[in-house]
Amino acid sequence: MNHEPVFEFSEHFDGEFLRQLFDGNLEHVIALFEDLYQTIPELLRAIRDDMASADWINAATKVHQLKSTVKFILKSNHPEELRRMEHQLYHIIQPLPLSDTPTISREASNIIADFHRIHLEILAARQFVLAEINRMRIYLSHPQRRH
């Protein structure tokens, strides 16, 4: 009896969620992963730039986008950490002083330090996304798989 091989997501991903979301269609999962593989670094750069210029409103908005994006694919604590960070960013928004020089409070400095750590961890996790894309492509090209 010839059985179709079953694709199992690696431990870095919520396979049950992804199977339900895309009704088992790996082509759609690959498209999502490829899109996120490209957009996550751009989003991280934009957040870093907003924090560097003390643009807390835009930083909070982009942290929210990043939280939603990361939650889609990686099993990690990052979505919860980003949720807290988003909340903290909205609380440090203060009217800017009359000078054009942005001020950074101690709380803001802590948020920036936390973001840099998360930034590096998420960039390091991109290798898992790329590896999973390759694994899905190999699965889809398997000769015993029914088309």
PDB file of C-alpha atoms in Angstrom:
ATOM      1  CA  MET A   1       0.000   0.000   0.000  1.00  0.00           C
ATOM      2  CA  ASN A   2       1.385   3.372  -1.031  1.00  0.00           C
ATOM      3  CA  HIS A   3       0.874   6.148   1.557  1.00  0.00           C
ATOM      4  CA  GLU A   4       1.493   9.807   0.972  1.00  0.00           C
ATOM      5  CA  PRO A   5       4.298  11.091   3.225  1.00  0.00           C
ATOM      6  CA  VAL A   6       3.030  13.430   5.926  1.00  0.00           C
ATOM      7  CA  PHE A   7       4.691  16.804   6.407  1.00  0.00           C
ATOM      8  CA  GLU A   8       5.401  17.650  10.028  1.00  0.00           C
ATOM      9  CA  PHE A   9       6.461  21.166  10.933  1.00  0.00           C
ATOM     10  CA  SER A  10       9.593  21.454  13.052  1.00  0.00           C
ATOM     11  CA  GLU A  11       9.399  22.347  16.734  1.00  0.00           C
ATOM     12  CA  HIS A  12       9.960  26.048  15.973  1.00  0.00           C
ATOM     13  CA  PHE A  13       6.515  26.427  14.412  1.00  0.00           C
ATOM     14  CA  ASP A  14       2.913  25.916  15.414  1.00  0.00           C
ATOM     15  CA  GLY A  15       2.152  23.236  12.841  1.00  0.00           C
ATOM     16  CA  GLU A  16      -1.426  22.684  13.998  1.00  0.00           C
ATOM     17  CA  PHE A  17      -2.199  26.390  13.605  1.00  0.00           C
ATOM     18  CA  LEU A  18      -0.556  26.555  10.163  1.00  0.00           C
ATOM     19  CA  ARG A  19      -2.369  23.428   8.921  1.00  0.00           C
ATOM     20  CA  GLN A  20      -5.714  24.818  10.070  1.00  0.00           C
ATOM     21  CA  LEU A  21      -5.023  28.306   8.751  1.00  0.00           C
ATOM     22  CA  PHE A  22      -4.206  27.083   5.253  1.00  0.00           C
ATOM     23  CA  ASP A  23      -6.234  23.863   5.264  1.00  0.00           C
ATOM     24  CA  GLY A  24      -3.049  21.854   4.761  1.00  0.00           C
ATOM     25  CA  ASN A  25      -2.006  23.782   1.624  1.00  0.00           C
ATOM     26  CA  LEU A  26       1.777  23.997   1.941  1.00  0.00           C
ATOM     27  CA  GLU A  27       2.094  26.240  -1.112  1.00  0.00           C
ATOM     28  CA  HIS A  28       0.247  28.923   0.851  1.00  0.00           C
ATOM     29  CA  VAL A  29       2.401  28.348   3.935  1.00  0.00           C
ATOM     30  CA  ILE A  30       5.528  28.693   1.782  1.00  0.00           C
ATOM     31  CA  ALA A  31       4.197  31.960   0.326  1.00  0.00           C
ATOM     32  CA  LEU A  32       3.525  33.285   3.839  1.00  0.00           C
ATOM     33  CA  PHE A  33       6.952  32.224   5.112  1.00  0.00           C
ATOM     34  CA  GLU A  34       8.720  33.764   2.095  1.00  0.00           C
ATOM     35  CA  ASP A  35       6.838  37.023   2.560  1.00  0.00           C
ATOM     36  CA  LEU A  36       7.606  37.146   6.269  1.00  0.00           C
ATOM     37  CA  TYR A  37      11.236  36.182   5.668  1.00  0.00           C
ATOM     38  CA  GLN A  38      11.549  39.356   3.581  1.00  0.00           C
ATOM     39  CA  THR A  39       9.374  41.745   5.610  1.00  0.00           C
ATOM     40  CA  ILE A  40      10.560  40.982   9.149  1.00  0.00           C
ATOM     41  CA  PRO A  41      14.046  42.564   8.705  1.00  0.00           C
ATOM     42  CA  GLU A  42      12.476  45.657   7.122  1.00  0.00           C
ATOM     43  CA  LEU A  43      10.062  45.980  10.020  1.00  0.00           C
ATOM     44  CA  LEU A  44      12.857  45.504  12.565  1.00  0.00           C
ATOM     45  CA  ARG A  45      14.907  48.245  10.853  1.00  0.00           C
ATOM     46  CA  ALA A  46      11.939  50.609  10.831  1.00  0.00           C
ATOM     47  CA  ILE A  47      11.304  50.047  14.545  1.00  0.00           C
ATOM     48  CA  ARG A  48      14.989  50.580  15.332  1.00  0.00           C
ATOM     49  CA  ASP A  49      14.973  53.840  13.352  1.00  0.00           C
ATOM     50  CA  ASP A  50      11.774  55.052  15.047  1.00  0.00           C
ATOM     51  CA  MET A  51      13.250  54.321  18.467  1.00  0.00           C
ATOM     52  CA  ALA A  52      16.513  56.058  17.568  1.00  0.00           C
ATOM     53  CA  SER A  53      14.578  59.195  16.656  1.00  0.00           C
ATOM     54  CA  ALA A  54      12.250  58.856  19.686  1.00  0.00           C
ATOM     55  CA  ASP A  55       9.223  58.460  17.408  1.00  0.00           C
ATOM     56  CA  TRP A  56       7.385  56.366  19.991  1.00  0.00           C
ATOM     57  CA  ILE A  57       3.987  56.378  18.274  1.00  0.00           C
ATOM     58  CA  ASN A  58       5.353  54.919  15.041  1.00  0.00           C
ATOM     59  CA  ALA A  59       7.578  52.529  16.988  1.00  0.00           C
ATOM     60  CA  ALA A  60       4.553  51.248  18.933  1.00  0.00           C
ATOM     61  CA  THR A  61       2.541  50.814  15.731  1.00  0.00           C
ATOM     62  CA  LYS A  62       5.338  48.834  14.091  1.00  0.00           C
ATOM     63  CA  VAL A  63       5.950  46.763  17.237  1.00  0.00           C
ATOM     64  CA  HIS A  64       2.258  45.808  17.016  1.00  0.00           C
ATOM     65  CA  GLN A  65       2.761  44.735  13.381  1.00  0.00           C
ATOM     66  CA  LEU A  66       5.859  42.751  14.315  1.00  0.00           C
ATOM     67  CA  LYS A  67       4.020  41.060  17.187  1.00  0.00           C
ATOM     68  CA  SER A  68       1.243  39.955  14.834  1.00  0.00           C
ATOM     69  CA  THR A  69       3.748  38.783  12.231  1.00  0.00           C
ATOM     70  CA  VAL A  70       5.929  36.783  14.618  1.00  0.00           C
ATOM     71  CA  LYS A  71       2.873  35.240  16.269  1.00  0.00           C
ATOM     72  CA  PHE A  72       1.881  33.803  12.891  1.00  0.00           C
ATOM     73  CA  ILE A  73       4.897  31.599  12.498  1.00  0.00           C
ATOM     74  CA  LEU A  74       7.358  31.211  15.352  1.00  0.00           C
ATOM     75  CA  LYS A  75       6.759  29.411  18.624  1.00  0.00           C
ATOM     76  CA  SER A  76       8.390  31.807  21.067  1.00  0.00           C
ATOM     77  CA  ASN A  77       7.752  34.277  23.860  1.00  0.00           C
ATOM     78  CA  HIS A  78       8.356  37.165  21.483  1.00  0.00           C
ATOM     79  CA  PRO A  79       4.671  37.984  20.856  1.00  0.00           C
ATOM     80  CA  GLU A  80       4.077  38.410  24.600  1.00  0.00           C
ATOM     81  CA  GLU A  81       7.274  40.438  25.038  1.00  0.00           C
ATOM     82  CA  LEU A  82       6.320  42.617  22.068  1.00  0.00           C
ATOM     83  CA  ARG A  83       2.812  43.115  23.482  1.00  0.00           C
ATOM     84  CA  ARG A  84       4.347  44.420  26.723  1.00  0.00           C
ATOM     85  CA  MET A  85       6.766  46.594  24.766  1.00  0.00           C
ATOM     86  CA  GLU A  86       3.936  48.059  22.692  1.00  0.00           C
ATOM     87  CA  HIS A  87       2.062  48.884  25.903  1.00  0.00           C
ATOM     88  CA  GLN A  88       5.184  50.462  27.439  1.00  0.00           C
ATOM     89  CA  LEU A  89       5.813  52.552  24.325  1.00  0.00           C
ATOM     90  CA  TYR A  90       2.337  54.045  24.477  1.00  0.00           C
ATOM     91  CA  HIS A  91       2.963  54.961  28.118  1.00  0.00           C
ATOM     92  CA  ILE A  92       6.204  56.850  27.476  1.00  0.00           C
ATOM     93  CA  ILE A  93       4.693  59.063  24.804  1.00  0.00           C
ATOM     94  CA  GLN A  94       5.005  62.560  26.189  1.00  0.00           C
ATOM     95  CA  PRO A  95       4.670  65.954  24.607  1.00  0.00           C
ATOM     96  CA  LEU A  96       8.044  66.815  23.150  1.00  0.00           C
ATOM     97  CA  PRO A  97       9.860  69.752  24.705  1.00  0.00           C
ATOM     98  CA  LEU A  98      10.187  72.878  22.624  1.00  0.00           C
ATOM     99  CA  SER A  99      13.609  71.837  21.377  1.00  0.00           C
ATOM    100  CA  ASP A 100      13.891  69.616  18.329  1.00  0.00           C
ATOM    101  CA  THR A 101      16.213  67.238  20.179  1.00  0.00           C
ATOM    102  CA  PRO A 102      14.328  64.119  21.266  1.00  0.00           C
ATOM    103  CA  THR A 103      14.775  63.092  24.867  1.00  0.00           C
ATOM    104  CA  ILE A 104      15.086  59.475  25.937  1.00  0.00           C
ATOM    105  CA  SER A 105      14.019  58.553  29.445  1.00  0.00           C
ATOM    106  CA  ARG A 106      15.394  55.678  31.494  1.00  0.00           C
ATOM    107  CA  GLU A 107      12.217  53.713  30.703  1.00  0.00           C
ATOM    108  CA  ALA A 108      12.736  54.356  26.994  1.00  0.00           C
ATOM    109  CA  SER A 109      16.356  53.222  27.282  1.00  0.00           C
ATOM    110  CA  ASN A 110      15.206  49.948  28.845  1.00  0.00           C
ATOM    111  CA  ILE A 111      12.654  49.429  26.077  1.00  0.00           C
ATOM    112  CA  ILE A 112      15.330  50.068  23.449  1.00  0.00           C
ATOM    113  CA  ALA A 113      17.680  47.567  25.118  1.00  0.00           C
ATOM    114  CA  ASP A 114      14.893  44.951  25.229  1.00  0.00           C
ATOM    115  CA  PHE A 115      14.107  45.619  21.586  1.00  0.00           C
ATOM    116  CA  HIS A 116      17.745  45.125  20.555  1.00  0.00           C
ATOM    117  CA  ARG A 117      17.771  41.727  22.277  1.00  0.00           C
ATOM    118  CA  ILE A 118      14.476  40.689  20.643  1.00  0.00           C
ATOM    119  CA  HIS A 119      15.709  42.070  17.309  1.00  0.00           C
ATOM    120  CA  LEU A 120      18.772  39.811  17.391  1.00  0.00           C
ATOM    121  CA  GLU A 121      16.763  36.778  18.519  1.00  0.00           C
ATOM    122  CA  ILE A 122      14.214  37.203  15.728  1.00  0.00           C
ATOM    123  CA  LEU A 123      16.935  37.677  13.112  1.00  0.00           C
ATOM    124  CA  ALA A 124      18.638  34.518  14.391  1.00  0.00           C
ATOM    125  CA  ALA A 125      15.331  32.627  14.101  1.00  0.00           C
ATOM    126  CA  ARG A 126      15.031  33.516  10.402  1.00  0.00           C
ATOM    127  CA  GLN A 127      17.300  30.547   9.663  1.00  0.00           C
ATOM    128  CA  PHE A 128      14.511  28.273  10.920  1.00  0.00           C
ATOM    129  CA  VAL A 129      12.028  29.928   8.560  1.00  0.00           C
ATOM    130  CA  LEU A 130      14.333  29.400   5.588  1.00  0.00           C
ATOM    131  CA  ALA A 131      15.026  25.792   6.593  1.00  0.00           C
ATOM    132  CA  GLU A 132      11.285  25.136   6.932  1.00  0.00           C
ATOM    133  CA  ILE A 133      10.633  26.623   3.479  1.00  0.00           C
ATOM    134  CA  ASN A 134      13.236  24.241   2.051  1.00  0.00           C
ATOM    135  CA  ARG A 135      11.753  21.278   3.928  1.00  0.00           C
ATOM    136  CA  MET A 136       8.260  22.078   2.573  1.00  0.00           C
ATOM    137  CA  ARG A 137       9.607  22.337  -0.980  1.00  0.00           C
ATOM    138  CA  ILE A 138      11.345  18.965  -0.641  1.00  0.00           C
ATOM    139  CA  TYR A 139       8.124  17.460   0.692  1.00  0.00           C
ATOM    140  CA  LEU A 140       6.098  18.894  -2.201  1.00  0.00           C
ATOM    141  CA  SER A 141       8.563  17.485  -4.739  1.00  0.00           C
ATOM    142  CA  HIS A 142       8.628  14.000  -3.163  1.00  0.00           C
ATOM    143  CA  PRO A 143       7.916  11.377  -5.881  1.00  0.00           C
ATOM    144  CA  GLN A 144       5.581   9.335  -3.650  1.00  0.00           C
ATOM    145  CA  ARG A 145       3.404  12.334  -2.908  1.00  0.00           C
ATOM    146  CA  ARG A 146       0.084  12.288  -4.731  1.00  0.00           C
ATOM    147  CA  HIS A 147      -0.514  15.376  -6.847  1.00  0.00           C
TER     148      HIS A 147
END
